[in-house]
mmCIF file of C-alpha atoms in Angstrom:
data_model
loop_
_atom_site.group_PDB
_atom_site.id
_atom_site.type_symbol
_atom_site.label_atom_id
_atom_site.label_comp_id
_atom_site.label_asym_id
_atom_site.label_seq_id
_atom_site.Cartn_x
_atom_site.Cartn_y
_atom_site.Cartn_z
ATOM 1 C CA MET A 1 0.000 0.000 0.000
ATOM 2 C CA LYS A 2 1.293 3.451 -0.906
ATOM 3 C CA PRO A 3 2.170 5.811 1.987
ATOM 4 C CA ILE A 4 -0.491 8.358 2.900
ATOM 5 C CA ILE A 5 2.060 11.097 2.299
ATOM 6 C CA GLU A 6 5.666 11.310 1.151
ATOM 7 C CA LEU A 7 7.966 14.305 1.206
ATOM 8 C CA LYS A 8 10.887 13.952 -1.199
ATOM 9 C CA ASN A 9 13.835 16.344 -0.963
ATOM 10 C CA VAL A 10 11.593 19.157 0.224
ATOM 11 C CA ALA A 11 13.137 22.579 0.808
ATOM 12 C CA LYS A 12 11.614 25.691 2.324
ATOM 13 C CA ARG A 13 13.320 29.065 2.445
ATOM 14 C CA PHE A 14 12.360 32.352 4.069
ATOM 15 C CA GLY A 15 14.471 35.050 2.464
ATOM 16 C CA GLY A 16 18.084 34.054 3.025
ATOM 17 C CA ILE A 17 17.203 31.470 5.699
ATOM 18 C CA THR A 18 16.810 27.809 4.708
ATOM 19 C CA ALA A 19 14.380 26.241 7.182
ATOM 20 C CA LEU A 20 14.125 22.878 5.380
ATOM 21 C CA SER A 21 16.716 21.296 3.106
ATOM 22 C CA ASN A 22 16.268 18.008 1.216
ATOM 23 C CA ALA A 23 13.800 16.767 3.842
ATOM 24 C CA SER A 24 12.391 13.342 2.977
ATOM 25 C CA LEU A 25 9.941 11.251 4.976
ATOM 26 C CA SER A 26 6.794 9.188 4.638
ATOM 27 C CA VAL A 27 3.874 8.112 6.813
ATOM 28 C CA ASN A 28 2.111 4.828 6.131
ATOM 29 C CA LYS A 29 -1.442 3.822 6.905
ATOM 30 C CA GLY A 30 -2.058 2.687 10.474
ATOM 31 C CA GLU A 31 1.254 3.715 12.032
ATOM 32 C CA ILE A 32 2.415 6.198 14.630
ATOM 33 C CA VAL A 33 5.543 8.087 13.617
ATOM 34 C CA GLY A 34 7.514 10.078 16.175
ATOM 35 C CA LEU A 35 9.267 13.238 14.962
ATOM 36 C CA ILE A 36 12.099 14.352 17.233
ATOM 37 C CA GLY A 37 14.733 17.071 17.171
ATOM 38 C CA ASP A 38 16.126 19.905 19.271
ATOM 39 C CA ASN A 39 14.711 23.423 19.286
ATOM 40 C CA GLY A 40 15.429 25.026 15.936
ATOM 41 C CA ALA A 41 15.631 21.688 14.138
ATOM 42 C CA GLY A 42 12.827 22.718 11.760
ATOM 43 C CA LYS A 43 9.961 20.681 13.198
ATOM 44 C CA SER A 44 7.443 23.534 13.024
ATOM 45 C CA THR A 45 8.342 24.362 9.425
ATOM 46 C CA LEU A 46 8.160 20.696 8.474
ATOM 47 C CA ILE A 47 4.721 20.337 10.056
ATOM 48 C CA LYS A 48 3.411 23.480 8.379
ATOM 49 C CA THR A 49 4.759 22.320 5.023
ATOM 50 C CA LEU A 50 3.288 18.859 5.443
ATOM 51 C CA VAL A 51 -0.178 20.263 6.210
ATOM 52 C CA GLY A 52 -0.063 22.881 3.453
ATOM 53 C CA VAL A 53 0.433 26.077 5.448
ATOM 54 C CA HIS A 54 3.711 26.488 3.548
ATOM 55 C CA SER A 55 4.252 25.405 -0.045
ATOM 56 C CA PRO A 56 7.672 23.815 -0.635
ATOM 57 C CA ASP A 57 10.196 25.780 -2.695
ATOM 58 C CA ASP A 58 11.766 22.562 -3.963
ATOM 59 C CA GLY A 59 11.025 18.858 -3.795
ATOM 60 C CA GLU A 60 7.862 16.813 -4.126
ATOM 61 C CA ILE A 61 4.698 16.130 -2.129
ATOM 62 C CA ILE A 62 3.268 12.714 -2.979
ATOM 63 C CA ILE A 63 -0.160 11.593 -1.769
ATOM 64 C CA ARG A 64 -0.844 7.850 -1.983
ATOM 65 C CA GLY A 65 1.626 7.529 -4.849
ATOM 66 C CA ASN A 66 0.494 10.605 -6.776
ATOM 67 C CA LYS A 67 2.557 13.786 -6.984
ATOM 68 C CA VAL A 68 0.589 16.910 -6.005
ATOM 69 C CA ASN A 69 1.418 20.295 -7.490
ATOM 70 C CA ASN A 70 0.689 23.666 -5.844
ATOM 71 C CA TRP A 71 0.388 22.070 -2.406
ATOM 72 C CA ASN A 72 -1.734 24.058 0.053
ATOM 73 C CA ALA A 73 -3.870 23.657 3.184
ATOM 74 C CA LEU A 74 -7.049 22.859 1.242
ATOM 75 C CA LYS A 75 -5.352 20.055 -0.689
ATOM 76 C CA ALA A 76 -3.917 18.695 2.567
ATOM 77 C CA ARG A 77 -7.357 18.545 4.177
ATOM 78 C CA GLU A 78 -8.878 17.016 1.051
ATOM 79 C CA SER A 79 -6.120 14.382 1.285
ATOM 80 C CA GLY A 80 -7.208 13.497 4.832
ATOM 81 C CA ILE A 81 -4.479 15.330 6.750
ATOM 82 C CA GLU A 82 -5.523 17.198 9.900
ATOM 83 C CA THR A 83 -3.429 18.957 12.537
ATOM 84 C CA VAL A 84 -3.942 19.389 16.267
ATOM 85 C CA PHE A 85 -1.663 22.259 17.264
ATOM 86 C CA GLN A 86 -0.515 22.925 20.820
ATOM 87 C CA ASP A 87 -3.355 25.358 21.573
ATOM 88 C CA ARG A 88 -5.886 22.767 20.249
ATOM 89 C CA ALA A 89 -8.080 25.607 18.882
ATOM 90 C CA LEU A 90 -10.981 24.709 21.179
ATOM 91 C CA CYS A 91 -13.612 26.990 22.663
ATOM 92 C CA PRO A 92 -13.765 26.101 26.403
ATOM 93 C CA GLN A 93 -17.089 27.873 26.986
ATOM 94 C CA GLN A 94 -18.843 25.616 24.483
ATOM 95 C CA SER A 95 -19.793 21.936 24.579
ATOM 96 C CA ILE A 96 -17.861 19.032 23.101
ATOM 97 C CA VAL A 97 -20.409 18.655 20.317
ATOM 98 C CA TRP A 98 -20.196 22.366 19.440
ATOM 99 C CA ASN A 99 -16.394 22.154 19.236
ATOM 100 C CA ILE A 100 -16.463 19.071 17.024
ATOM 101 C CA PHE A 101 -18.999 20.425 14.554
ATOM 102 C CA MET A 102 -18.186 24.150 14.517
ATOM 103 C CA GLY A 103 -18.102 25.322 10.923
ATOM 104 C CA LYS A 104 -19.261 21.920 9.639
ATOM 105 C CA GLU A 105 -22.685 21.578 11.199
ATOM 106 C CA LEU A 106 -25.172 18.980 10.034
ATOM 107 C CA LYS A 107 -28.130 20.892 8.631
ATOM 108 C CA HIS A 108 -31.608 20.311 7.228
ATOM 109 C CA ARG A 109 -32.320 21.514 3.712
ATOM 110 C CA PHE A 110 -33.657 24.820 5.042
ATOM 111 C CA GLY A 111 -30.537 25.511 7.110
ATOM 112 C CA PHE A 112 -31.661 24.340 10.553
ATOM 113 C CA VAL A 113 -29.001 22.432 12.524
ATOM 114 C CA ARG A 114 -29.723 18.751 13.139
ATOM 115 C CA GLU A 115 -28.809 19.046 16.818
ATOM 116 C CA LYS A 116 -29.888 15.586 18.033
ATOM 117 C CA GLU A 117 -27.995 13.908 15.203
ATOM 118 C CA GLN A 118 -24.891 15.937 16.029
ATOM 119 C CA VAL A 119 -25.093 14.899 19.695
ATOM 120 C CA ARG A 120 -25.414 11.219 18.712
ATOM 121 C CA GLU A 121 -22.478 11.462 16.318
ATOM 122 C CA ALA A 122 -20.312 13.330 18.833
ATOM 123 C CA ASN A 123 -21.035 10.753 21.533
ATOM 124 C CA LYS A 124 -20.123 7.997 19.099
ATOM 125 C CA LEU A 125 -16.842 9.729 18.212
ATOM 126 C CA ILE A 126 -15.676 10.350 21.777
ATOM 127 C CA ARG A 127 -16.514 6.781 22.826
ATOM 128 C CA GLU A 128 -14.654 5.371 19.823
ATOM 129 C CA ILE A 129 -11.456 7.206 20.692
ATOM 130 C CA GLY A 130 -11.572 6.215 24.352
ATOM 131 C CA PHE A 131 -13.731 8.466 26.534
ATOM 132 C CA THR A 132 -15.069 6.082 29.174
ATOM 133 C CA SER A 133 -16.354 8.323 31.976
ATOM 134 C CA LYS A 134 -20.142 8.390 32.253
ATOM 135 C CA LEU A 135 -19.794 11.930 33.590
ATOM 136 C CA ILE A 136 -18.615 13.128 30.169
ATOM 137 C CA ASP A 137 -20.874 13.227 27.137
ATOM 138 C CA ALA A 138 -21.213 15.295 23.991
ATOM 139 C CA GLU A 139 -22.981 18.121 25.800
ATOM 140 C CA SER A 140 -20.315 18.507 28.506
ATOM 141 C CA PRO A 141 -18.528 21.902 28.432
ATOM 142 C CA VAL A 142 -14.948 21.634 27.184
ATOM 143 C CA GLY A 143 -13.917 23.989 30.003
ATOM 144 C CA ASN A 144 -14.716 21.224 32.521
ATOM 145 C CA LEU A 145 -12.332 18.758 30.874
ATOM 146 C CA SER A 146 -8.737 17.983 31.779
ATOM 147 C CA GLY A 147 -5.856 18.767 29.421
ATOM 148 C CA GLY A 148 -5.674 15.196 28.157
ATOM 149 C CA GLU A 149 -9.415 15.077 27.571
ATOM 150 C CA ARG A 150 -9.262 18.316 25.591
ATOM 151 C CA GLN A 151 -6.684 16.681 23.339
ATOM 152 C CA GLY A 152 -9.204 13.886 22.874
ATOM 153 C CA VAL A 153 -11.871 16.358 21.745
ATOM 154 C CA ALA A 154 -9.459 17.890 19.225
ATOM 155 C CA ILE A 155 -8.615 14.414 17.925
ATOM 156 C CA ALA A 156 -12.328 13.533 17.656
ATOM 157 C CA ARG A 157 -12.860 16.709 15.622
ATOM 158 C CA ALA A 158 -10.040 15.693 13.275
ATOM 159 C CA ILE A 159 -11.640 12.276 12.789
ATOM 160 C CA TYR A 160 -15.005 13.911 12.056
ATOM 161 C CA ASN A 161 -13.173 15.905 9.375
ATOM 162 C CA ASN A 162 -12.264 12.574 7.710
ATOM 163 C CA ALA A 163 -8.650 12.569 8.821
ATOM 164 C CA GLU A 164 -6.509 9.639 7.695
ATOM 165 C CA LEU A 165 -3.373 11.241 9.148
ATOM 166 C CA ILE A 166 -3.518 13.320 12.332
ATOM 167 C CA VAL A 167 -0.514 15.508 13.115
ATOM 168 C CA LEU A 168 -0.170 16.062 16.868
ATOM 169 C CA ASP A 169 2.070 18.990 17.787
ATOM 170 C CA GLU A 170 3.470 18.575 21.320
ATOM 171 C CA PRO A 171 0.245 16.932 22.603
ATOM 172 C CA THR A 172 1.633 16.032 26.055
ATOM 173 C CA THR A 173 3.244 19.378 26.937
ATOM 174 C CA ALA A 174 2.496 20.388 30.552
ATOM 175 C CA LEU A 175 0.349 17.285 31.145
ATOM 176 C CA SER A 176 0.616 15.049 34.190
ATOM 177 C CA LEU A 177 1.466 11.355 33.879
ATOM 178 C CA ILE A 178 -2.222 10.435 34.145
ATOM 179 C CA GLU A 179 -3.240 12.978 31.503
ATOM 180 C CA THR A 180 -0.380 11.890 29.234
ATOM 181 C CA GLN A 181 -1.630 8.309 29.453
ATOM 182 C CA LYS A 182 -5.091 9.493 28.391
ATOM 183 C CA VAL A 183 -3.552 11.048 25.283
ATOM 184 C CA PHE A 184 -1.659 7.806 24.595
ATOM 185 C CA ASP A 185 -4.921 5.847 24.890
ATOM 186 C CA PHE A 186 -6.620 8.196 22.421
ATOM 187 C CA VAL A 187 -3.701 7.854 19.980
ATOM 188 C CA ASP A 188 -3.718 4.049 20.288
ATOM 189 C CA ASN A 189 -7.414 4.003 19.414
ATOM 190 C CA VAL A 190 -6.764 6.215 16.389
ATOM 191 C CA LYS A 191 -4.210 3.644 15.212
ATOM 192 C CA LYS A 192 -6.623 0.753 15.845
ATOM 193 C CA SER A 193 -9.141 2.474 13.565
ATOM 194 C CA GLY A 194 -6.594 2.256 10.714
ATOM 195 C CA ARG A 195 -5.609 5.909 10.816
ATOM 196 C CA SER A 196 -2.101 7.274 11.249
ATOM 197 C CA VAL A 197 -0.489 9.776 13.600
ATOM 198 C CA LEU A 198 2.592 11.951 13.296
ATOM 199 C CA PHE A 199 3.545 12.616 16.920
ATOM 200 C CA ILE A 200 5.839 15.592 17.540
ATOM 201 C CA GLY A 201 7.359 15.979 20.984
ATOM 202 C CA HIS A 202 10.294 17.265 23.002
ATOM 203 C CA ASN A 203 9.939 14.565 25.655
ATOM 204 C CA ILE A 204 11.771 11.652 24.085
ATOM 205 C CA TYR A 205 10.299 9.215 26.626
ATOM 206 C CA HIS A 206 6.771 10.147 25.543
ATOM 207 C CA VAL A 207 7.659 9.900 21.857
ATOM 208 C CA TYR A 208 9.330 6.523 22.401
ATOM 209 C CA ASP A 209 6.400 5.078 24.364
ATOM 210 C CA ILE A 210 3.758 5.836 21.733
ATOM 211 C CA SER A 211 5.563 5.578 18.369
ATOM 212 C CA ASP A 212 6.217 2.693 15.967
ATOM 213 C CA ARG A 213 8.956 4.531 14.083
ATOM 214 C CA PHE A 214 11.147 7.573 14.637
ATOM 215 C CA ILE A 215 12.375 10.389 12.408
ATOM 216 C CA VAL A 216 15.222 12.607 13.598
ATOM 217 C CA LEU A 217 15.351 16.169 12.264
ATOM 218 C CA ASP A 218 18.313 18.531 12.551
ATOM 219 C CA ARG A 219 18.734 21.984 11.017
ATOM 220 C CA GLY A 220 15.977 21.337 8.512
ATOM 221 C CA GLU A 221 17.159 17.906 7.345
ATOM 222 C CA VAL A 222 16.009 14.387 8.159
ATOM 223 C CA VAL A 223 19.235 12.890 9.498
ATOM 224 C CA HIS A 224 18.019 9.490 10.714
ATOM 225 C CA GLN A 225 15.025 7.150 10.630
ATOM 226 C CA ILE A 226 14.648 3.984 12.687
ATOM 227 C CA ASN A 227 11.958 1.468 13.687
ATOM 228 C CA LYS A 228 11.116 0.926 17.341
ATOM 229 C CA ASN A 229 11.892 -2.794 17.147
ATOM 230 C CA GLU A 230 15.498 -1.932 16.262
ATOM 231 C CA ILE A 231 16.266 -0.235 19.573
ATOM 232 C CA LYS A 232 16.031 -1.236 23.226
ATOM 233 C CA GLY A 233 14.635 1.895 24.865
ATOM 234 C CA PRO A 234 14.387 5.676 25.016
ATOM 235 C CA GLU A 235 17.980 6.045 26.262
ATOM 236 C CA GLU A 236 19.273 4.307 23.138
ATOM 237 C CA LEU A 237 17.001 6.462 20.986
ATOM 238 C CA MET A 238 18.416 9.565 22.663
ATOM 239 C CA LYS A 239 21.965 8.371 21.928
ATOM 240 C CA ILE A 240 21.078 7.676 18.300
ATOM 241 C CA MET A 241 19.596 11.147 17.969
ATOM 242 C CA LYS A 242 22.682 12.787 19.487
ATOM 243 C CA ASP A 243 25.032 10.757 17.271
ATOM 244 C CA ALA A 244 23.025 11.589 14.124
ATOM 245 C CA VAL A 245 23.011 15.287 14.976
ATOM 246 C CA SER A 246 26.740 15.370 15.813
ATOM 247 C CA LYS A 247 27.599 13.760 12.462
ATOM 248 C CA HIS A 248 25.380 16.137 10.504
#
């Protein structure tokens, strides 16, 4: 099966600054890929290029084996690529169902919102990705949820938007161990549904625990890629990352 997305020798420049140079990677269906690198490695630029915020200056974007020209955010979303950024872009004063459907409401032919149908669909989505508490349902205010649960709502929204690849930008930042585990459970359920996740994080232990494969980025270039079954633990992954960066 062709990868969901491939970047081949992608470059991105801002004036005289090269943020990405010959960056190549791929994400396959049903896998969790961890993207790691120090501050300034180019992770943010890579993410924004992958999801169409930036168009590459050089290189190729390939979707399921087909090269795509004039890559942009609309084409990324049409290709099934959704991003959950650090701020999650949620409205805490509103309910879970409102946050999932905002801007894409289910409506009758005369424009009235099909509220009951939205509630049923939202409840189905949050249960599928791992919400188990009977105290939380589609009409619960997002402001009452924990940080990990809010990540779950953002992930559910991405799935409603027909995501095949969900890009998670630092999803465990400032979360407790319990809340981090909730995020891991949500991500595992996304994988079980056949979807894929690109997991970006500074905490190498978190990235190691959840990922099937790792991509190391340094100064805008992919300097190493390795499968989880080839290494013994996060300490070895950290050493590999340091060695790859030092040789670059």
